[in-house]
């Protein structure tokens, strides 16, 4: 069968065929029997594009003297890749990846790579403790990939964090700041409601690191109200507090409206 890599041009039966990033409309001559066209994944991302639709001619190309037309539509690759136990799965949002980890879909030492930006909407990306429910992991590392600036953003419901480390331990979020890789995490919700934050540590979250990131928020909580860009919250689960967490080499500041508090 003909094999055409994405972004590559080939000649089939004297007819020029080009496979683009979004869709392809190609023609093949009668002497080429096309029953399947394989779209190979991009070399540098490690992601497999989803072919959302393939339309081949109703007549058998090999038995017709007419030029036939085929159309292939390729879905955009999902930006969040989770690697664990020699498997790789992609998700549209960080919340989707965290939800899968909480369900035990990914276990052990987990690596999360950002191949694009994510819009978390109004939802919170909550990572539960290993051992809570089906969650079972020894460590989680989150970082941008492919030498590009990445952003995790959302306009989270007032009173909620964008990222919630809910008893989660041994999590590293590293924006790297090298080779073109950077990471911005921003909650654009302008609210004075208690609990509004970009990253929250809660319920005994320990031994976590956030480094080399741009952390941004828009909350307007007063000094008497619990809320900040980075919020160290309560621990009603272990009673030991949210201890041994490290923030290093981060730029912490406003996302749009100025946040009154950076770290609480």
Tab-separated table of C-alpha atoms in Angstrom:
chain	number	residue	atom	x	y	z
A	1	UNK	CA	0.000	0.000	0.000
A	2	UNK	CA	1.212	3.586	-0.464
A	3	UNK	CA	2.655	5.154	2.691
A	4	UNK	CA	2.645	8.918	2.957
A	5	UNK	CA	4.113	10.728	5.956
A	6	UNK	CA	2.325	13.818	7.218
A	7	UNK	CA	3.690	16.938	5.544
A	8	UNK	CA	5.298	14.858	2.783
A	9	UNK	CA	4.571	14.987	-0.933
A	10	UNK	CA	4.678	11.903	-3.141
A	11	UNK	CA	3.693	10.956	-6.664
A	12	UNK	CA	1.318	8.028	-7.050
A	13	UNK	CA	0.631	6.849	-10.571
A	14	UNK	CA	1.772	10.146	-12.001
A	15	UNK	CA	-0.516	12.208	-9.747
A	16	UNK	CA	0.818	14.585	-7.106
A	17	UNK	CA	-0.378	13.866	-3.562
A	18	UNK	CA	0.324	16.013	-0.526
A	19	UNK	CA	-0.568	15.194	3.071
A	20	UNK	CA	-0.981	18.370	5.093
A	21	UNK	CA	-1.324	18.987	8.815
A	22	UNK	CA	-5.088	19.523	8.770
A	23	UNK	CA	-6.490	17.618	5.809
A	24	UNK	CA	-5.542	16.210	2.468
A	25	UNK	CA	-7.242	16.041	-0.879
A	26	UNK	CA	-5.341	13.893	-3.297
A	27	UNK	CA	-5.830	12.078	-6.595
A	28	UNK	CA	-4.477	8.751	-7.752
A	29	UNK	CA	-4.461	7.289	-11.214
A	30	UNK	CA	-6.348	4.147	-12.127
A	31	UNK	CA	-3.334	1.851	-12.163
A	32	UNK	CA	-2.716	2.415	-8.418
A	33	UNK	CA	-5.065	0.435	-6.197
A	34	UNK	CA	-5.458	2.379	-2.959
A	35	UNK	CA	-7.222	0.536	-0.177
A	36	UNK	CA	-5.485	2.143	2.776
A	37	UNK	CA	-3.254	5.139	3.338
A	38	UNK	CA	-1.084	5.185	6.455
A	39	UNK	CA	-0.504	8.555	8.093
A	40	UNK	CA	2.746	8.310	10.006
A	41	UNK	CA	3.137	10.281	13.236
A	42	UNK	CA	5.333	13.395	13.394
A	43	UNK	CA	8.939	12.480	14.070
A	44	UNK	CA	9.676	14.864	16.931
A	45	UNK	CA	6.610	14.747	19.179
A	46	UNK	CA	6.143	11.076	19.983
A	47	UNK	CA	2.407	11.591	19.552
A	48	UNK	CA	0.097	9.753	17.193
A	49	UNK	CA	-2.303	11.974	15.309
A	50	UNK	CA	-5.874	10.748	15.282
A	51	UNK	CA	-7.356	10.195	11.834
A	52	UNK	CA	-10.887	11.403	12.399
A	53	UNK	CA	-12.209	10.466	8.967
A	54	UNK	CA	-11.076	8.743	5.790
A	55	UNK	CA	-13.122	8.756	2.596
A	56	UNK	CA	-12.096	6.476	-0.272
A	57	UNK	CA	-13.835	6.305	-3.655
A	58	UNK	CA	-16.821	3.988	-3.943
A	59	UNK	CA	-15.389	2.302	-7.038
A	60	UNK	CA	-12.267	0.178	-7.027
A	61	UNK	CA	-9.470	2.444	-8.159
A	62	UNK	CA	-7.632	-0.415	-9.775
A	63	UNK	CA	-10.530	-1.322	-12.068
A	64	UNK	CA	-11.523	2.169	-13.131
A	65	UNK	CA	-9.952	4.302	-15.816
A	66	UNK	CA	-11.087	7.491	-14.111
A	67	UNK	CA	-9.012	9.490	-11.679
A	68	UNK	CA	-10.339	8.902	-8.164
A	69	UNK	CA	-10.302	11.256	-5.188
A	70	UNK	CA	-9.716	10.489	-1.541
A	71	UNK	CA	-9.956	12.730	1.495
A	72	UNK	CA	-8.277	12.290	4.858
A	73	UNK	CA	-8.972	14.485	7.867
A	74	UNK	CA	-6.425	14.408	10.660
A	75	UNK	CA	-7.400	15.518	14.155
A	76	UNK	CA	-4.979	17.776	16.000
A	77	UNK	CA	-2.785	15.879	18.489
A	78	UNK	CA	-3.772	16.204	22.145
A	79	UNK	CA	-1.330	18.352	24.138
A	80	UNK	CA	-0.882	16.401	27.396
A	81	UNK	CA	1.073	13.143	27.177
A	82	UNK	CA	1.252	10.772	30.153
A	83	UNK	CA	4.046	8.191	30.151
A	84	UNK	CA	4.021	5.320	32.638
A	85	UNK	CA	4.997	1.655	32.574
A	86	UNK	CA	6.245	1.870	28.957
A	87	UNK	CA	2.895	3.204	27.711
A	88	UNK	CA	1.869	6.621	26.459
A	89	UNK	CA	-1.601	8.212	26.490
A	90	UNK	CA	-2.629	11.736	25.510
A	91	UNK	CA	-5.264	14.043	26.987
A	92	UNK	CA	-6.787	17.397	26.070
A	93	UNK	CA	-6.253	18.919	29.518
A	94	UNK	CA	-4.170	18.494	32.642
A	95	UNK	CA	-7.402	17.717	34.480
A	96	UNK	CA	-7.982	14.804	32.104
A	97	UNK	CA	-4.514	13.442	32.873
A	98	UNK	CA	-4.941	13.888	36.652
A	99	UNK	CA	-8.386	12.258	36.539
A	100	UNK	CA	-6.882	9.210	34.826
A	101	UNK	CA	-4.113	8.991	37.439
A	102	UNK	CA	-6.710	9.241	40.218
A	103	UNK	CA	-8.568	6.319	38.628
A	104	UNK	CA	-5.417	4.187	38.559
A	105	UNK	CA	-5.089	4.262	34.767
A	106	UNK	CA	-1.426	5.267	35.131
A	107	UNK	CA	0.702	3.988	38.008
A	108	UNK	CA	4.271	3.945	39.304
A	109	UNK	CA	6.738	6.625	38.209
A	110	UNK	CA	4.711	8.903	35.939
A	111	UNK	CA	5.985	11.510	33.474
A	112	UNK	CA	3.641	14.175	32.052
A	113	UNK	CA	4.848	16.093	28.986
A	114	UNK	CA	3.160	19.192	27.597
A	115	UNK	CA	3.309	19.258	23.801
A	116	UNK	CA	0.930	22.234	23.632
A	117	UNK	CA	-1.118	24.650	25.698
A	118	UNK	CA	-4.146	23.596	27.720
A	119	UNK	CA	-7.299	25.510	28.591
A	120	UNK	CA	-8.744	23.995	31.744
A	121	UNK	CA	-11.877	26.136	31.575
A	122	UNK	CA	-13.606	26.587	34.927
A	123	UNK	CA	-12.570	23.173	36.265
A	124	UNK	CA	-9.839	22.322	38.770
A	125	UNK	CA	-7.107	19.822	37.882
A	126	UNK	CA	-7.076	17.812	41.118
A	127	UNK	CA	-4.404	15.229	41.873
A	128	UNK	CA	-5.250	12.976	44.799
A	129	UNK	CA	-2.826	11.198	47.104
A	130	UNK	CA	-1.401	7.877	46.034
A	131	UNK	CA	-3.453	5.302	47.912
A	132	UNK	CA	-6.608	7.419	47.796
A	133	UNK	CA	-9.097	5.343	45.862
A	134	UNK	CA	-7.388	3.670	42.897
A	135	UNK	CA	-4.534	6.187	42.634
A	136	UNK	CA	-1.148	4.456	42.878
A	137	UNK	CA	2.061	6.269	41.981
A	138	UNK	CA	5.546	6.735	43.386
A	139	UNK	CA	6.349	10.051	41.696
A	140	UNK	CA	4.956	12.422	39.078
A	141	UNK	CA	7.008	14.832	36.953
A	142	UNK	CA	5.326	17.487	34.815
A	143	UNK	CA	7.280	19.595	32.311
A	144	UNK	CA	6.993	21.287	28.894
A	145	UNK	CA	8.382	19.515	25.827
A	146	UNK	CA	9.575	20.098	22.258
A	147	UNK	CA	11.533	23.287	23.022
A	148	UNK	CA	8.562	25.640	23.201
A	149	UNK	CA	6.715	27.902	25.617
A	150	UNK	CA	3.708	26.119	27.140
A	151	UNK	CA	0.775	27.464	29.134
A	152	UNK	CA	-1.721	25.842	31.485
A	153	UNK	CA	-4.529	28.324	31.951
A	154	UNK	CA	-8.079	28.497	33.187
A	155	UNK	CA	-10.729	30.781	34.603
A	156	UNK	CA	-11.408	28.502	37.540
A	157	UNK	CA	-14.652	28.730	39.482
A	158	UNK	CA	-14.287	31.359	42.227
A	159	UNK	CA	-13.071	29.839	45.475
A	160	UNK	CA	-11.159	27.041	43.726
A	161	UNK	CA	-7.559	26.479	42.596
A	162	UNK	CA	-6.474	25.819	39.034
A	163	UNK	CA	-4.188	22.971	40.192
A	164	UNK	CA	-4.976	21.182	43.440
A	165	UNK	CA	-2.412	18.886	45.050
A	166	UNK	CA	-4.925	17.122	47.283
A	167	UNK	CA	-2.664	15.103	49.566
A	168	UNK	CA	-0.405	14.408	46.597
A	169	UNK	CA	3.248	13.665	47.407
A	170	UNK	CA	6.444	13.517	45.344
A	171	UNK	CA	5.173	15.728	42.518
A	172	UNK	CA	7.608	17.894	40.547
A	173	UNK	CA	6.423	20.651	38.217
A	174	UNK	CA	9.453	21.899	36.307
A	175	UNK	CA	9.160	24.611	33.680
A	176	UNK	CA	12.829	23.869	32.782
A	177	UNK	CA	13.660	27.308	31.255
A	178	UNK	CA	16.146	25.679	28.901
A	179	UNK	CA	16.239	24.713	25.249
A	180	UNK	CA	13.249	26.972	24.583
A	181	UNK	CA	11.046	25.159	27.104
A	182	UNK	CA	9.069	27.381	29.477
A	183	UNK	CA	5.886	26.880	31.484
A	184	UNK	CA	3.272	29.403	32.590
A	185	UNK	CA	0.466	28.359	34.935
A	186	UNK	CA	-2.236	31.018	35.154
A	187	UNK	CA	-5.634	31.311	36.827
A	188	UNK	CA	-7.394	34.322	35.305
A	189	UNK	CA	-10.343	34.344	37.736
A	190	UNK	CA	-10.581	37.746	39.422
A	191	UNK	CA	-12.323	36.947	42.695
A	192	UNK	CA	-12.145	37.793	46.377
A	193	UNK	CA	-13.682	34.435	47.332
A	194	UNK	CA	-11.695	32.410	49.858
A	195	UNK	CA	-9.735	29.575	48.272
A	196	UNK	CA	-9.206	31.241	44.895
A	197	UNK	CA	-5.692	30.303	43.825
A	198	UNK	CA	-3.494	29.022	41.018
A	199	UNK	CA	-1.809	26.144	42.874
A	200	UNK	CA	-3.071	24.801	46.198
A	201	UNK	CA	-1.383	22.382	48.586
A	202	UNK	CA	-3.982	20.712	50.818
A	203	UNK	CA	-4.679	17.622	52.949
A	204	UNK	CA	-1.075	16.775	53.749
A	205	UNK	CA	0.570	17.377	50.372
A	206	UNK	CA	4.297	16.833	51.039
A	207	UNK	CA	7.652	16.578	49.251
A	208	UNK	CA	6.477	18.460	46.179
A	209	UNK	CA	8.499	20.891	44.054
A	210	UNK	CA	7.475	23.696	41.724
A	211	UNK	CA	10.465	25.202	39.958
A	212	UNK	CA	11.352	27.329	36.916
A	213	UNK	CA	7.711	28.295	36.296
A	214	UNK	CA	5.723	31.476	35.719
A	215	UNK	CA	2.906	31.311	38.285
A	216	UNK	CA	0.116	33.821	37.743
A	217	UNK	CA	-3.196	34.680	39.371
A	218	UNK	CA	-5.878	37.349	39.440
A	219	UNK	CA	-7.483	36.870	42.848
A	220	UNK	CA	-8.291	39.826	45.072
A	221	UNK	CA	-8.646	38.160	48.466
A	222	UNK	CA	-7.886	40.352	51.456
A	223	UNK	CA	-5.189	39.566	54.000
A	224	UNK	CA	-7.905	38.161	56.248
A	225	UNK	CA	-9.119	35.645	53.639
A	226	UNK	CA	-7.419	32.421	52.558
A	227	UNK	CA	-6.371	32.809	48.932
A	228	UNK	CA	-3.206	33.479	46.889
A	229	UNK	CA	-1.406	32.500	43.698
A	230	UNK	CA	0.216	29.669	45.676
A	231	UNK	CA	-1.910	28.614	48.650
A	232	UNK	CA	-0.768	26.335	51.445
A	233	UNK	CA	-4.130	25.306	52.824
A	234	UNK	CA	-5.421	23.071	55.616
A	235	UNK	CA	-4.654	19.473	56.512
A	236	UNK	CA	-7.612	17.731	58.067
A	237	UNK	CA	-6.450	14.345	56.732
A	238	UNK	CA	-2.965	13.615	58.106
A	239	UNK	CA	-2.744	16.323	60.744
A	240	UNK	CA	0.925	16.834	59.808
A	241	UNK	CA	0.454	19.831	57.555
A	242	UNK	CA	1.564	20.424	53.989
A	243	UNK	CA	5.280	20.022	54.687
A	244	UNK	CA	8.597	19.759	52.824
A	245	UNK	CA	7.316	21.491	49.698
A	246	UNK	CA	9.720	23.583	47.625
A	247	UNK	CA	9.147	26.645	45.458
A	248	UNK	CA	12.287	27.699	43.595
A	249	UNK	CA	13.270	29.957	40.718
A	250	UNK	CA	9.663	30.872	39.885
A	251	UNK	CA	8.278	34.160	38.625
A	252	UNK	CA	5.123	34.771	40.663
A	253	UNK	CA	2.833	37.602	39.625
A	254	UNK	CA	-0.463	38.773	38.150
A	255	UNK	CA	-2.488	37.337	35.293
A	256	UNK	CA	-4.399	40.367	34.090
A	257	UNK	CA	-5.856	41.919	37.233
A	258	UNK	CA	-3.218	42.115	39.938
A	259	UNK	CA	-3.308	39.441	42.616
A	260	UNK	CA	-2.890	40.934	46.067
A	261	UNK	CA	-1.052	37.938	47.496
A	262	UNK	CA	1.557	35.672	45.976
A	263	UNK	CA	2.188	32.888	48.488
A	264	UNK	CA	0.168	32.134	51.634
